[in-house]
XYZ file of C-alpha atoms in Angstrom:
328
model
C 34.431 -72.426 155.949
C 32.170 -74.534 158.157
C 28.937 -76.067 156.866
C 25.722 -75.482 158.788
C 22.486 -77.321 158.026
C 19.059 -76.489 159.426
C 15.858 -78.455 158.808
C 12.149 -78.281 159.516
C 10.040 -81.419 159.834
C 6.410 -81.950 160.845
C 6.550 -85.473 162.266
C 2.725 -85.824 162.335
C 1.517 -86.546 165.845
C 4.636 -88.333 167.068
C 3.540 -90.251 170.160
C 3.670 -93.533 172.023
C 0.884 -95.987 171.252
C -1.138 -98.617 173.077
C 0.300 -102.167 172.920
C -2.328 -103.325 170.414
C -2.372 -100.143 168.314
C -0.936 -99.979 164.802
C 1.193 -98.369 163.643
C 3.234 -98.619 166.809
C 5.817 -96.030 167.725
C 8.504 -98.623 166.974
C 7.125 -99.060 163.448
C 7.072 -95.319 162.893
C 10.586 -94.859 164.281
C 11.943 -97.618 162.036
C 10.730 -95.725 158.966
C 11.467 -92.182 160.106
C 14.873 -92.577 161.734
C 16.617 -92.866 158.328
C 14.941 -89.552 157.425
C 16.542 -87.944 160.482
C 19.955 -89.397 159.603
C 19.648 -88.108 156.054
C 19.022 -84.553 157.256
C 22.613 -84.260 158.547
C 21.290 -81.192 160.326
C 22.884 -79.107 163.066
C 19.463 -77.722 163.995
C 15.994 -79.183 163.428
C 12.650 -77.464 163.979
C 10.086 -80.164 164.720
C 6.304 -79.768 164.764
C 3.569 -82.053 166.135
C 5.695 -83.675 168.833
C 3.518 -85.135 171.611
C 4.617 -85.428 175.230
C 4.608 -88.668 177.253
C 4.143 -89.271 180.950
C 5.824 -91.578 183.452
C 4.674 -92.046 187.063
C 6.124 -89.394 189.332
C 7.916 -87.572 186.541
C 7.084 -84.489 184.484
C 5.747 -84.994 180.981
C 8.662 -85.353 178.547
C 9.472 -85.777 174.847
C 10.229 -89.481 175.131
C 8.941 -90.434 171.675
C 11.170 -87.819 170.062
C 14.130 -89.049 172.108
C 13.482 -92.545 170.727
C 13.315 -91.203 167.177
C 16.638 -89.347 167.562
C 18.501 -92.187 169.305
C 21.419 -93.376 167.194
C 21.455 -90.233 165.026
C 23.717 -87.165 165.098
C 21.063 -85.452 167.228
C 20.969 -88.127 169.933
C 21.246 -86.465 173.328
C 21.059 -82.952 171.903
C 19.243 -80.396 174.084
C 15.575 -79.908 173.191
C 13.896 -76.528 173.513
C 10.127 -76.962 173.482
C 6.906 -75.044 173.857
C 5.358 -75.649 177.272
C 2.228 -74.757 179.227
C 2.427 -72.724 182.404
C 3.648 -74.864 185.298
C 4.297 -77.992 183.227
C 7.191 -79.530 181.314
C 5.741 -79.831 177.797
C 2.306 -79.878 176.184
C 0.506 -83.198 175.931
C 0.099 -82.706 172.176
C 1.697 -80.861 169.280
C 4.751 -79.288 170.803
C 7.136 -77.220 168.740
C 10.693 -78.352 169.427
C 14.086 -77.009 168.365
C 16.834 -79.616 168.694
C 20.483 -78.603 168.451
C 23.898 -79.230 169.970
C 24.631 -75.495 169.576
C 24.263 -73.527 172.822
C 20.872 -71.917 173.444
C 21.358 -68.268 174.423
C 17.693 -67.491 175.062
C 14.233 -68.778 174.216
C 10.609 -67.774 174.604
C 7.203 -68.662 173.253
C 4.530 -66.279 172.033
C 0.811 -66.925 171.986
C -1.223 -63.778 171.447
C 1.547 -61.792 173.162
C 2.151 -59.371 170.300
C -1.333 -59.681 168.784
C -4.458 -59.401 170.922
C -7.098 -62.091 170.513
C -9.749 -60.858 168.070
C -13.297 -60.727 169.408
C -16.019 -62.050 167.135
C -19.748 -62.796 167.382
C -20.406 -66.101 165.659
C -23.275 -66.027 163.190
C -24.262 -69.687 163.286
C -23.589 -70.731 166.904
C -26.365 -72.663 168.664
C -27.207 -71.316 171.164
C -26.441 -67.893 169.708
C -23.583 -65.843 171.113
C -24.858 -63.116 173.406
C -21.533 -61.252 173.166
C -18.363 -61.468 171.069
C -16.047 -64.371 171.955
C -12.251 -64.297 171.900
C -10.630 -66.098 168.977
C -7.303 -67.230 170.417
C -4.720 -69.467 168.773
C -4.083 -73.020 169.933
C -0.326 -73.194 169.380
C 2.424 -70.786 170.429
C 5.321 -69.617 168.291
C 8.747 -70.738 169.557
C 11.686 -68.317 169.342
C 15.136 -69.757 170.110
C 18.434 -67.851 169.952
C 21.421 -70.066 169.168
C 25.160 -69.459 169.407
C 26.761 -70.688 166.187
C 30.307 -69.741 167.183
C 31.372 -73.353 166.554
C 30.707 -72.845 162.829
C 31.552 -69.140 162.671
C 27.946 -68.043 162.426
C 27.499 -65.884 165.527
C 23.976 -65.490 166.938
C 21.062 -67.000 165.013
C 17.380 -66.384 165.754
C 15.299 -69.477 164.942
C 11.522 -69.070 164.920
C 9.647 -72.384 164.821
C 6.024 -72.093 163.681
C 2.976 -74.278 163.139
C 0.164 -72.108 161.838
C -3.490 -73.098 162.197
C -4.644 -75.612 159.615
C -7.402 -74.943 157.094
C -9.681 -77.374 158.915
C -12.752 -75.382 160.023
C -12.967 -74.463 163.699
C -15.887 -76.150 165.473
C -18.938 -73.973 166.101
C -21.357 -74.875 168.927
C -24.400 -76.800 167.725
C -23.224 -77.076 164.110
C -21.625 -80.539 163.906
C -23.582 -83.771 163.448
C -20.397 -85.735 164.069
C -16.644 -85.164 163.777
C -16.817 -84.765 159.993
C -20.369 -83.651 159.204
C -21.646 -80.066 159.349
C -25.308 -79.106 159.681
C -25.081 -76.347 157.073
C -22.755 -74.924 154.453
C -22.723 -71.467 156.018
C -21.621 -72.929 159.365
C -18.784 -74.757 157.598
C -17.841 -71.507 155.864
C -17.850 -69.629 159.162
C -15.685 -72.311 160.765
C -13.219 -71.879 157.895
C -13.297 -68.108 158.383
C -12.510 -68.466 162.089
C -9.592 -70.792 161.289
C -8.252 -68.212 158.855
C -8.436 -65.572 161.605
C -6.343 -67.811 163.851
C -3.826 -68.502 161.097
C -3.457 -64.807 160.313
C -3.161 -63.919 164.010
C -0.182 -66.254 164.209
C 1.311 -64.912 160.968
C 1.006 -61.336 162.203
C 2.577 -62.297 165.533
C 5.529 -63.869 163.704
C 5.968 -60.772 161.521
C 5.832 -58.515 164.564
C 8.383 -60.731 166.318
C 10.719 -60.466 163.313
C 10.392 -56.676 163.307
C 10.938 -56.592 167.072
C 14.203 -58.530 166.644
C 15.341 -56.250 163.809
C 14.435 -53.125 165.778
C 16.843 -54.273 168.498
C 19.514 -55.429 166.023
C 19.177 -54.404 162.344
C 21.858 -56.955 161.439
C 20.173 -59.892 163.161
C 20.190 -63.228 161.346
C 16.737 -64.798 161.447
C 15.264 -68.046 160.118
C 11.517 -68.653 160.333
C 10.771 -72.322 159.693
C 7.921 -74.753 160.116
C 4.503 -75.833 158.916
C 2.708 -72.711 157.657
C -0.378 -74.580 156.401
C -0.252 -72.137 153.504
C 1.303 -72.129 150.051
C 3.918 -69.522 149.057
C 1.379 -67.213 147.392
C -1.131 -67.256 150.261
C -1.479 -64.288 152.610
C -0.042 -65.875 155.816
C 3.287 -66.535 154.075
C 3.292 -63.155 152.323
C 2.465 -61.393 155.598
C 5.515 -62.907 157.282
C 7.798 -62.242 154.294
C 7.033 -58.517 154.036
C 7.895 -58.139 150.342
C 8.561 -54.647 149.032
C 6.045 -55.451 146.276
C 3.418 -55.623 149.027
C 4.538 -52.822 151.366
C 5.563 -50.501 148.554
C 8.376 -49.237 150.767
C 11.977 -49.773 149.559
C 13.296 -48.648 152.961
C 12.049 -52.003 154.298
C 14.178 -54.052 151.881
C 16.483 -55.406 154.595
C 13.454 -56.629 156.568
C 12.201 -58.892 153.787
C 12.347 -62.630 154.505
C 13.380 -64.821 151.572
C 11.948 -68.330 150.969
C 14.946 -70.555 150.256
C 12.682 -73.161 148.635
C 12.813 -71.060 145.449
C 16.188 -72.635 144.624
C 14.504 -76.064 144.438
C 13.133 -76.929 140.952
C 9.397 -76.235 140.728
C 8.608 -79.862 139.874
C 10.088 -80.963 143.225
C 8.849 -78.045 145.303
C 6.244 -79.660 147.572
C 6.100 -81.007 151.122
C 2.623 -82.567 151.229
C 0.373 -84.490 148.852
C -3.348 -83.747 149.036
C -5.842 -85.252 146.598
C -3.111 -85.988 144.115
C -1.532 -82.533 144.153
C 1.792 -81.579 145.700
C 1.599 -78.525 147.978
C 4.422 -76.493 149.497
C 3.163 -75.938 153.057
C 6.438 -76.189 155.001
C 8.746 -73.226 154.521
C 12.047 -71.736 155.584
C 12.246 -67.945 155.368
C 15.570 -66.194 155.994
C 16.815 -62.637 156.340
C 18.690 -61.330 153.319
C 21.975 -61.155 155.238
C 21.996 -64.972 155.311
C 21.926 -65.254 151.513
C 25.676 -64.599 151.298
C 26.168 -67.854 153.215
C 23.360 -69.839 151.583
C 24.421 -72.896 149.583
C 21.174 -74.669 148.717
C 18.015 -76.456 149.869
C 16.620 -79.968 149.733
C 13.059 -81.276 150.070
C 13.062 -84.979 150.934
C 9.731 -85.850 149.336
C 10.577 -88.970 147.330
C 8.410 -91.280 149.478
C 5.663 -88.805 150.326
C 2.217 -90.418 150.280
C -1.292 -89.043 149.837
C -3.251 -89.633 153.043
C -6.315 -87.946 151.534
C -6.663 -90.818 149.053
C -9.140 -93.619 149.673
C -7.831 -96.194 152.163
C -4.809 -93.990 152.942
C -4.629 -94.850 156.644
C -1.788 -94.401 159.111
C -1.588 -98.179 159.306
C -0.543 -98.278 155.655
C 1.593 -95.139 155.863
C 3.182 -94.909 159.326
C 5.682 -92.229 158.334
C 4.840 -88.523 158.412
C 2.635 -87.016 155.701
C 5.031 -84.037 155.507
C 8.445 -83.950 153.876
C 11.435 -82.402 155.654
C 13.021 -79.248 154.248
C 16.774 -78.707 154.714
C 18.887 -75.633 153.987
C 22.689 -75.511 153.932
C 24.813 -72.482 154.824
C 28.578 -71.974 154.997
C 30.089 -69.507 157.489
């Protein structure tokens, strides 16, 4: 049997820096490269990968290439989200890196879920008509050929759902961090939750679309969900029978592999002294026969919400990687 390892890792705004800026990319790479080596992964879903520009060349993932240099993933093909007519986004690309052949790929951004229309209550000047609430980041769907390890076709869905940071509302911010009123802050939080749920619904619809075409499809949804396991965005994507009430949908349930990690170690981010499980890997039940275990590499995770917790002091990512092992 051949071992197959897949990981998800939010690398927190991975980018080149100005010559006098700290932490430099070199400082970040020096700390994070051992994390990449430790993954020993055949496939990695990265989030928050910025693109870099060179004169006369399309924008590229040069910072990520530097991070992967000298690891097992050096030179591996990168499948990334991208804007129309350009190579990659300037900021926060989703990237799937793997030496396994890519059979197909696409990105979805309000393709399976229409943008909700909403009249903001606190906007200044007031909205004269409902505005569209679209999502900022696409979902990346990559189909891989795992014939090298006896795994057949694997659907990998890389996600980065909207954060809980409130969406800006016209006329309601005194500065980047200060709101004019509590109800405006609450409305900004509500709008962010709409975006997060739009993405979650799109992912669930994508999963069902794949299973409609092939009921035996093997699917892994991985990434930064910005939601804990018991929050609605995660539950919406999972589709538990306890929620749908329909046992005929059992084979469409997605299973969080993190449940095999002891509860005391089950977290990928520290916020105000509390560990939170925000990065998940959800798999179709047909993959459980091949599942061998998960790891969360959170031993050196720091709390950037603490006083004086700057990037200068903590150049590594504020998220921990999650790795799952399968044997085919």
